[in-house]
mmCIF file of C-alpha atoms in Angstrom:
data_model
loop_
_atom_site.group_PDB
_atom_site.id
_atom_site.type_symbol
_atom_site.label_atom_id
_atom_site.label_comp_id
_atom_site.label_asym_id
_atom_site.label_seq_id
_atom_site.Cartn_x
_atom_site.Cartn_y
_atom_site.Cartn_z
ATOM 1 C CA UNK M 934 81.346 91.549 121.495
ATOM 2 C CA UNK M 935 79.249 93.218 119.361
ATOM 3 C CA UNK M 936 79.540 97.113 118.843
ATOM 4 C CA UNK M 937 75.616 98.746 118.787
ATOM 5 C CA UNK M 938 75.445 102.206 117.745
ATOM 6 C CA UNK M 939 72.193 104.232 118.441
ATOM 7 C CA UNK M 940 69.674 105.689 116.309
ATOM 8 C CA UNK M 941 70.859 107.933 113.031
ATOM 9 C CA UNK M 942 70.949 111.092 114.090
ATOM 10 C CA UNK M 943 70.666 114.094 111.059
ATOM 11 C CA UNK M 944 73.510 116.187 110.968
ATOM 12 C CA UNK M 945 72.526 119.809 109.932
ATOM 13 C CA UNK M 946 74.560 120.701 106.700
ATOM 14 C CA UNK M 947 76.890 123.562 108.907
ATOM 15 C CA UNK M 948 77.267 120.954 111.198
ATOM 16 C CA UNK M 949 79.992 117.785 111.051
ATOM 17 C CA UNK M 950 79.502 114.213 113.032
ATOM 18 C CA UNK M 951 80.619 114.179 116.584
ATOM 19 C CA UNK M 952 83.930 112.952 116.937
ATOM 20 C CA UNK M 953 82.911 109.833 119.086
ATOM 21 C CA UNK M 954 80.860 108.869 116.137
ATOM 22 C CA UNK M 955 82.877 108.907 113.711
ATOM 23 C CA UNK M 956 85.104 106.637 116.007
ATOM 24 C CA UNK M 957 82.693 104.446 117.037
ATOM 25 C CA UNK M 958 81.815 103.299 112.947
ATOM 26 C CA UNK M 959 85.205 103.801 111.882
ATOM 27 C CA UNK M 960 86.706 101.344 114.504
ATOM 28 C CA UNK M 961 83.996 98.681 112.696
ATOM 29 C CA UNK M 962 86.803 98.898 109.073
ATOM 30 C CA UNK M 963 89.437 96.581 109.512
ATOM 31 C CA UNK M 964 92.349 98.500 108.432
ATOM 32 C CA UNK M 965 96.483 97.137 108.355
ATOM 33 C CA UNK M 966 99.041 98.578 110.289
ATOM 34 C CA UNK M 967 102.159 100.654 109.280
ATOM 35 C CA UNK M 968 105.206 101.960 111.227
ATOM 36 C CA UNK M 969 105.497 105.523 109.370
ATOM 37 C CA UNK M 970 109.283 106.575 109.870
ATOM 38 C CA UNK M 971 111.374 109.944 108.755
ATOM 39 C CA UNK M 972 114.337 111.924 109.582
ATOM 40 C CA UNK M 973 117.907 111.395 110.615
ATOM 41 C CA UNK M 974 120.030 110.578 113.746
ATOM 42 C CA UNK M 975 118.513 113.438 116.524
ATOM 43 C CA UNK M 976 115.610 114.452 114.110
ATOM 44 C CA UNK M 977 114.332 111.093 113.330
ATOM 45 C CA UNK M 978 110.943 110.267 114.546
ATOM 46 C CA UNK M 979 108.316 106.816 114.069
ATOM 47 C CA UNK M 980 104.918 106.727 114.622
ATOM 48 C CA UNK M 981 102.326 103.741 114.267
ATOM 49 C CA UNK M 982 99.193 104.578 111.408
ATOM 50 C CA UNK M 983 96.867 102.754 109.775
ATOM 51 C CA UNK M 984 95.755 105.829 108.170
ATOM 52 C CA UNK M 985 98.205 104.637 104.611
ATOM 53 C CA UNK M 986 96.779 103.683 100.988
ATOM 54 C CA UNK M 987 97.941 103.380 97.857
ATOM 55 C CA UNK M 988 97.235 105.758 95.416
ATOM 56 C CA UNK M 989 99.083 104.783 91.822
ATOM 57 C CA UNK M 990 100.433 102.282 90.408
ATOM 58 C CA UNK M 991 101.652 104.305 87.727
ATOM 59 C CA UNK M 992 103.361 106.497 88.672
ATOM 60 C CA UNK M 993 103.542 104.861 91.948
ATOM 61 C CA UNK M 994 102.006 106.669 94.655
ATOM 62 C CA UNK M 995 101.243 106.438 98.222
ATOM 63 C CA UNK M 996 99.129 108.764 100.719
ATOM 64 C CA UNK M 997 99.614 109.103 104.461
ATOM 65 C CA UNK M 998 97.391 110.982 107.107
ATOM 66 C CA UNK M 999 99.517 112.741 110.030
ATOM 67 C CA UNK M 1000 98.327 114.431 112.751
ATOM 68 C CA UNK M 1001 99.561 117.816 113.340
ATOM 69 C CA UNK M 1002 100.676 117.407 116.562
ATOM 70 C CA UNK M 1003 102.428 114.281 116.426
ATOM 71 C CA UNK M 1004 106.200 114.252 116.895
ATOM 72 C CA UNK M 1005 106.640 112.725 113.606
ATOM 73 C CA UNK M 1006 105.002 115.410 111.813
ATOM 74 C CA UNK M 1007 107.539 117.720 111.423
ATOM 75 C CA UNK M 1008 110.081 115.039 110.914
ATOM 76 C CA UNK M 1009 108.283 114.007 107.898
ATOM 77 C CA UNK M 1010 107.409 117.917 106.793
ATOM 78 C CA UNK M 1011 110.978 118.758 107.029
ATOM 79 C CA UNK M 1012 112.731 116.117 105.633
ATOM 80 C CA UNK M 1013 110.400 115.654 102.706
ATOM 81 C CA UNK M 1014 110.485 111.769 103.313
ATOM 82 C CA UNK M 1015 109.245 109.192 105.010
ATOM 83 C CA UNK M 1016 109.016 105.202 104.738
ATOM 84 C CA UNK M 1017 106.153 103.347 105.452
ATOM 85 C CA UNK M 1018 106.567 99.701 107.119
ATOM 86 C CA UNK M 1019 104.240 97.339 107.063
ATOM 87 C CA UNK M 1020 103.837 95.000 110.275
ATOM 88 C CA UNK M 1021 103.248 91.194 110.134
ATOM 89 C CA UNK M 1022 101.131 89.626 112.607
ATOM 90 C CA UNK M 1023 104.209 88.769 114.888
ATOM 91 C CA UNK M 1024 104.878 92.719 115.317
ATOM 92 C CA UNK M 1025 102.145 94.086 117.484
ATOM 93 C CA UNK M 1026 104.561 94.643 120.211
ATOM 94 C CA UNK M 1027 106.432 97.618 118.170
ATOM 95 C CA UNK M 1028 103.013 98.214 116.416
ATOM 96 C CA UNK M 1029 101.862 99.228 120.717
ATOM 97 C CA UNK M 1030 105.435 100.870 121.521
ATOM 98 C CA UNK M 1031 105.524 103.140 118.402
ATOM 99 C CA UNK M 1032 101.677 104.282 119.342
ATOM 100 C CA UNK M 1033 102.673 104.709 122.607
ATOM 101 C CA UNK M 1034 103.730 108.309 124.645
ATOM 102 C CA UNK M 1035 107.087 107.273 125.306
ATOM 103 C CA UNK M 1036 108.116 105.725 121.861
ATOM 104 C CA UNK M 1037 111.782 106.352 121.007
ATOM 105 C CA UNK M 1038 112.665 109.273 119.352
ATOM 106 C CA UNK M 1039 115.789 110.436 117.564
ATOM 107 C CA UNK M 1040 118.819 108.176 117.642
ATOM 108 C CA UNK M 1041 116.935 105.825 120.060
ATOM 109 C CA UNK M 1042 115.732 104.511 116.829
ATOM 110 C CA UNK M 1043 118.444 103.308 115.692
ATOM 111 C CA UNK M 1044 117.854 100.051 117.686
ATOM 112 C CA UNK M 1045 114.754 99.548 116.223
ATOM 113 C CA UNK M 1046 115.325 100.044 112.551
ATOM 114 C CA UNK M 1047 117.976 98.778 109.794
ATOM 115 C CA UNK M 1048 119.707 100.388 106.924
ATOM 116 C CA UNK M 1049 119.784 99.011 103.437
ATOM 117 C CA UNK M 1050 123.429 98.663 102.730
ATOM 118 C CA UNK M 1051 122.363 98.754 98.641
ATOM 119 C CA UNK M 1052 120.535 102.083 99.118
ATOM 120 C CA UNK M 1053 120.790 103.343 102.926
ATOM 121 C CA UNK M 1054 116.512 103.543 103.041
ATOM 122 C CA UNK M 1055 116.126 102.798 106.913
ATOM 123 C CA UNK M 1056 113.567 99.347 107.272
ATOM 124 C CA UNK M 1057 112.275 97.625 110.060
ATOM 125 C CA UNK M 1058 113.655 93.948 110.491
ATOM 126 C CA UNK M 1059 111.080 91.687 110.146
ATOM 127 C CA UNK M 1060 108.149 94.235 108.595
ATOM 128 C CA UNK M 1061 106.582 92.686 105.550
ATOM 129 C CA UNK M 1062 107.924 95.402 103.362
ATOM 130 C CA UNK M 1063 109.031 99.002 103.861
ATOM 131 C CA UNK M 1064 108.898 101.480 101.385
ATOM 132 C CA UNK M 1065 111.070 104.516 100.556
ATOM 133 C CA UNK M 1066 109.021 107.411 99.691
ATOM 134 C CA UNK M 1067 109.560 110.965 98.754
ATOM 135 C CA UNK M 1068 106.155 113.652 99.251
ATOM 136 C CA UNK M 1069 104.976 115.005 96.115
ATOM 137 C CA UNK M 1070 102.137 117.100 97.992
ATOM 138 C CA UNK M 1071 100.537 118.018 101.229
ATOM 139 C CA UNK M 1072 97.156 118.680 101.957
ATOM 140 C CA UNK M 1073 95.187 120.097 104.844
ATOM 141 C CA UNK M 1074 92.717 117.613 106.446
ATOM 142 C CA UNK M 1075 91.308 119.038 109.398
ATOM 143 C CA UNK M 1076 94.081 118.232 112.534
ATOM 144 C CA UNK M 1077 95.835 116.303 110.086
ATOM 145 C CA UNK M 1078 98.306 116.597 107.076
ATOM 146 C CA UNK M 1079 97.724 114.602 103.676
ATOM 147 C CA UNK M 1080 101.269 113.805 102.176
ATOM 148 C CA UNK M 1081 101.050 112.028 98.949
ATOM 149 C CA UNK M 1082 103.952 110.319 98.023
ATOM 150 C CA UNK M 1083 106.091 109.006 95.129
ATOM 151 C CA UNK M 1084 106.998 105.612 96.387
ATOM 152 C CA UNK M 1085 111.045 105.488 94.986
ATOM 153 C CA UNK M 1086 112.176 101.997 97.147
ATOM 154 C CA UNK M 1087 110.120 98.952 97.710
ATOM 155 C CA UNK M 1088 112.028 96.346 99.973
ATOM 156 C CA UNK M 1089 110.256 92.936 100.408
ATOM 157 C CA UNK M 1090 110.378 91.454 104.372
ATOM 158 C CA UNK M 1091 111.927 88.370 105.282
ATOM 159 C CA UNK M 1092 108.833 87.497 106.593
ATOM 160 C CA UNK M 1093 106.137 85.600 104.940
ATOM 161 C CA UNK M 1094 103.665 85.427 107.245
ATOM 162 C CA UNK M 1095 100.222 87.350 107.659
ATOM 163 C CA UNK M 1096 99.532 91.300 107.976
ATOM 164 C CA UNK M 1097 98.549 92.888 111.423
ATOM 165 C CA UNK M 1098 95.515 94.884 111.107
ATOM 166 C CA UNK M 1099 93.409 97.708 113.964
ATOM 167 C CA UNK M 1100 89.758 96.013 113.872
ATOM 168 C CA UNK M 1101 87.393 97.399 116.560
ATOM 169 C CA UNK M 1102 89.794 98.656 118.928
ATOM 170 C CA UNK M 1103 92.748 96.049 118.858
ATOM 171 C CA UNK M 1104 95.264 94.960 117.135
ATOM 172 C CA UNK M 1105 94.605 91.303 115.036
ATOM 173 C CA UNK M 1106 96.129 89.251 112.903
ATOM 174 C CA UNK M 1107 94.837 89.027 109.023
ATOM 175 C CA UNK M 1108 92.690 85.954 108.548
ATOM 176 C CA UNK M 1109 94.967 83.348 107.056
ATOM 177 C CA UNK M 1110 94.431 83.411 103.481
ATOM 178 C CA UNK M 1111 92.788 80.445 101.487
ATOM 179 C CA UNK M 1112 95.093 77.640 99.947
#
Protein backbone atom coordinates (compact mmCIF):
# COMPACT_ATOMS: atom_id res chain seq x y z
CA UNK A 1 0.00 0.00 0.00
CA UNK A 2 1.29 2.97 -1.13
CA UNK A 3 1.72 6.05 1.28
CA UNK A 4 0.46 9.55 -0.80
CA UNK A 5 1.26 12.65 0.88
CA UNK A 6 -0.52 15.92 -0.27
CA UNK A 7 0.64 18.95 -1.85
CA UNK A 8 4.04 20.82 -0.38
CA UNK A 9 2.94 23.09 1.81
CA UNK A 10 5.60 26.32 2.65
CA UNK A 11 6.52 26.46 6.06
CA UNK A 12 7.04 30.14 7.20
CA UNK A 13 10.72 30.45 8.54
CA UNK A 14 9.26 30.98 12.55
CA UNK A 15 7.31 28.17 11.83
CA UNK A 16 8.44 24.15 12.03
CA UNK A 17 6.55 21.11 10.00
CA UNK A 18 3.54 19.69 11.68
CA UNK A 19 4.31 16.80 13.59
CA UNK A 20 2.07 14.38 11.46
CA UNK A 21 4.25 15.38 8.61
CA UNK A 22 7.19 14.83 9.62
CA UNK A 23 5.81 11.27 10.53
CA UNK A 24 4.15 10.61 7.62
CA UNK A 25 7.79 11.07 5.30
CA UNK A 26 9.86 9.84 7.96
CA UNK A 27 7.95 6.46 8.28
CA UNK A 28 8.90 6.20 4.19
CA UNK A 29 13.22 5.62 5.63
CA UNK A 30 13.73 2.21 6.39
CA UNK A 31 15.61 2.38 9.52
CA UNK A 32 17.06 -0.98 11.88
CA UNK A 33 15.98 -1.65 15.16
CA UNK A 34 17.85 -1.48 18.56
CA UNK A 35 16.93 -2.53 22.14
CA UNK A 36 18.65 0.58 24.03
CA UNK A 37 19.34 -0.77 27.69
CA UNK A 38 20.93 1.04 31.03
CA UNK A 39 21.02 0.82 34.69
CA UNK A 40 21.20 -1.80 37.37
CA UNK A 41 18.94 -4.32 39.26
CA UNK A 42 15.72 -1.78 40.44
CA UNK A 43 17.04 1.16 38.23
CA UNK A 44 17.50 -0.67 35.07
CA UNK A 45 15.30 0.27 32.26
CA UNK A 46 15.04 -0.96 28.08
CA UNK A 47 13.44 0.72 25.54
CA UNK A 48 13.07 -0.17 21.69
CA UNK A 49 14.74 2.85 19.09
CA UNK A 50 15.62 3.03 15.84
CA UNK A 51 16.66 6.46 16.42
CA UNK A 52 20.86 4.93 16.77
CA UNK A 53 23.87 5.74 14.25
CA UNK A 54 27.22 5.54 14.23
CA UNK A 55 29.22 8.38 14.52
CA UNK A 56 33.25 7.36 14.52
CA UNK A 57 35.11 4.91 13.75
CA UNK A 58 37.96 6.45 15.25
CA UNK A 59 37.53 7.07 18.09
CA UNK A 60 34.55 4.94 18.03
CA UNK A 61 31.42 6.65 18.55
CA UNK A 62 27.81 6.10 18.67
CA UNK A 63 24.68 8.60 19.00
CA UNK A 64 21.28 7.78 20.46
CA UNK A 65 17.99 9.94 20.48
CA UNK A 66 15.83 9.55 23.85
CA UNK A 67 12.81 10.97 24.57
CA UNK A 68 12.52 12.89 27.67
CA UNK A 69 9.84 11.24 29.04
CA UNK A 70 10.65 7.78 28.51
CA UNK A 71 11.41 5.58 31.51
CA UNK A 72 14.72 4.83 30.17
CA UNK A 73 15.79 8.28 30.08
CA UNK A 74 16.88 8.83 33.31
CA UNK A 75 18.28 5.38 33.56
CA UNK A 76 20.60 6.20 30.85
CA UNK A 77 21.22 10.07 32.24
CA UNK A 78 22.10 8.73 35.54
CA UNK A 79 24.08 5.94 35.00
CA UNK A 80 26.13 7.49 32.24
CA UNK A 81 25.73 4.19 30.15
CA UNK A 82 23.83 2.42 28.07
CA UNK A 83 24.17 -0.60 25.46
CA UNK A 84 22.65 -0.67 22.33
CA UNK A 85 21.34 -4.20 20.88
CA UNK A 86 20.75 -4.81 17.68
CA UNK A 87 17.67 -7.17 16.74
CA UNK A 88 17.76 -9.88 14.00
CA UNK A 89 14.80 -10.51 12.02
CA UNK A 90 13.66 -13.40 14.42
CA UNK A 91 13.31 -10.68 17.38
CA UNK A 92 10.33 -8.55 16.59
CA UNK A 93 8.50 -10.03 19.42
CA UNK A 94 10.92 -8.22 22.15
CA UNK A 95 11.46 -5.47 19.45
CA UNK A 96 6.98 -4.96 20.18
CA UNK A 97 7.30 -5.78 24.09
CA UNK A 98 10.19 -3.32 24.77
CA UNK A 99 8.03 -0.49 22.70
CA UNK A 100 5.24 -1.41 24.49
CA UNK A 101 3.51 0.46 27.92
CA UNK A 102 3.99 -2.37 30.05
CA UNK A 103 7.64 -3.43 29.11
CA UNK A 104 9.60 -4.76 32.11
CA UNK A 105 11.33 -2.53 34.13
CA UNK A 106 13.98 -2.93 36.80
CA UNK A 107 14.96 -6.43 37.82
CA UNK A 108 12.16 -7.82 35.55
CA UNK A 109 14.89 -7.51 33.08
CA UNK A 110 16.87 -9.72 34.19
CA UNK A 111 14.92 -12.45 32.28
CA UNK A 112 15.34 -10.83 29.25
CA UNK A 113 18.98 -9.94 29.11
CA UNK A 114 22.49 -11.82 29.76
CA UNK A 115 25.69 -10.85 31.37
CA UNK A 116 29.07 -11.24 29.79
CA UNK A 117 30.92 -13.38 32.23
CA UNK A 118 34.45 -11.82 30.50
CA UNK A 119 33.28 -8.24 31.17
CA UNK A 120 29.71 -8.20 33.01
CA UNK A 121 28.23 -5.70 29.86
CA UNK A 122 24.47 -6.93 30.03
CA UNK A 123 23.45 -8.38 26.10
CA UNK A 124 20.46 -9.66 24.74
CA UNK A 125 20.63 -13.48 23.73
CA UNK A 126 20.23 -13.80 20.33
CA UNK A 127 20.66 -9.80 19.21
CA UNK A 128 23.11 -9.51 16.37
CA UNK A 129 25.50 -7.59 18.50
CA UNK A 130 25.24 -5.41 21.60
CA UNK A 131 27.45 -2.80 22.38
CA UNK A 132 28.81 -1.37 25.66
CA UNK A 133 28.86 2.28 25.59
CA UNK A 134 29.78 5.05 27.89
CA UNK A 135 28.12 8.98 26.97
CA UNK A 136 30.67 11.40 26.12
CA UNK A 137 27.90 14.24 25.61
CA UNK A 138 24.29 15.16 25.69
CA UNK A 139 22.50 17.40 23.64
CA UNK A 140 19.08 18.99 23.65
CA UNK A 141 16.87 18.00 20.65
CA UNK A 142 13.57 19.28 21.10
CA UNK A 143 11.52 16.42 23.50
CA UNK A 144 14.47 14.43 23.13
CA UNK A 145 18.10 13.97 24.50
CA UNK A 146 21.21 13.42 22.07
CA UNK A 147 23.79 11.16 23.98
CA UNK A 148 26.84 10.55 22.00
CA UNK A 149 28.71 7.78 23.01
CA UNK A 150 32.19 6.17 23.20
CA UNK A 151 31.42 2.67 22.18
CA UNK A 152 34.04 0.64 24.90
CA UNK A 153 32.49 -3.27 24.22
CA UNK A 154 31.42 -4.71 20.96
CA UNK A 155 29.98 -8.35 21.42
CA UNK A 156 29.14 -10.22 18.14
CA UNK A 157 25.48 -12.34 18.29
CA UNK A 158 25.23 -15.88 17.87
CA UNK A 159 23.04 -15.16 15.28
CA UNK A 160 23.82 -14.84 11.69
CA UNK A 161 20.85 -14.12 10.22
CA UNK A 162 19.29 -10.76 8.81
CA UNK A 163 18.61 -7.27 10.69
CA UNK A 164 14.97 -6.21 11.68
CA UNK A 165 14.23 -2.86 10.45
CA UNK A 166 10.74 -0.05 11.17
CA UNK A 167 9.73 0.62 7.33
CA UNK A 168 6.38 2.45 6.96
CA UNK A 169 4.85 1.62 10.11
CA UNK A 170 5.96 -2.09 10.83
CA UNK A 171 8.44 -3.98 11.72
CA UNK A 172 10.36 -6.10 8.55
CA UNK A 173 12.94 -8.12 8.01
CA UNK A 174 16.21 -6.74 5.97
CA UNK A 175 16.10 -7.93 2.38
CA UNK A 176 18.34 -10.96 2.24
CA UNK A 177 21.55 -9.83 1.03
CA UNK A 178 23.03 -10.88 -2.46
CA UNK A 179 25.33 -14.07 -2.71
Amino acid sequence: MATTLGPARPVPRSASAPPDDLRSVMRLFPTGVTVLSSGRGVHAAAMTANSFVSISLDPPRVLVSVMKSSRTHPAIDGSGEFQVHLLSDRQGDLARLFASRDKPFGRELEEHFATDGETSHPYLPGALASLGCRIEERFPGGDHTLFLARVEHVRPGEDTGGALLFHRGRLTPAPAAAQ
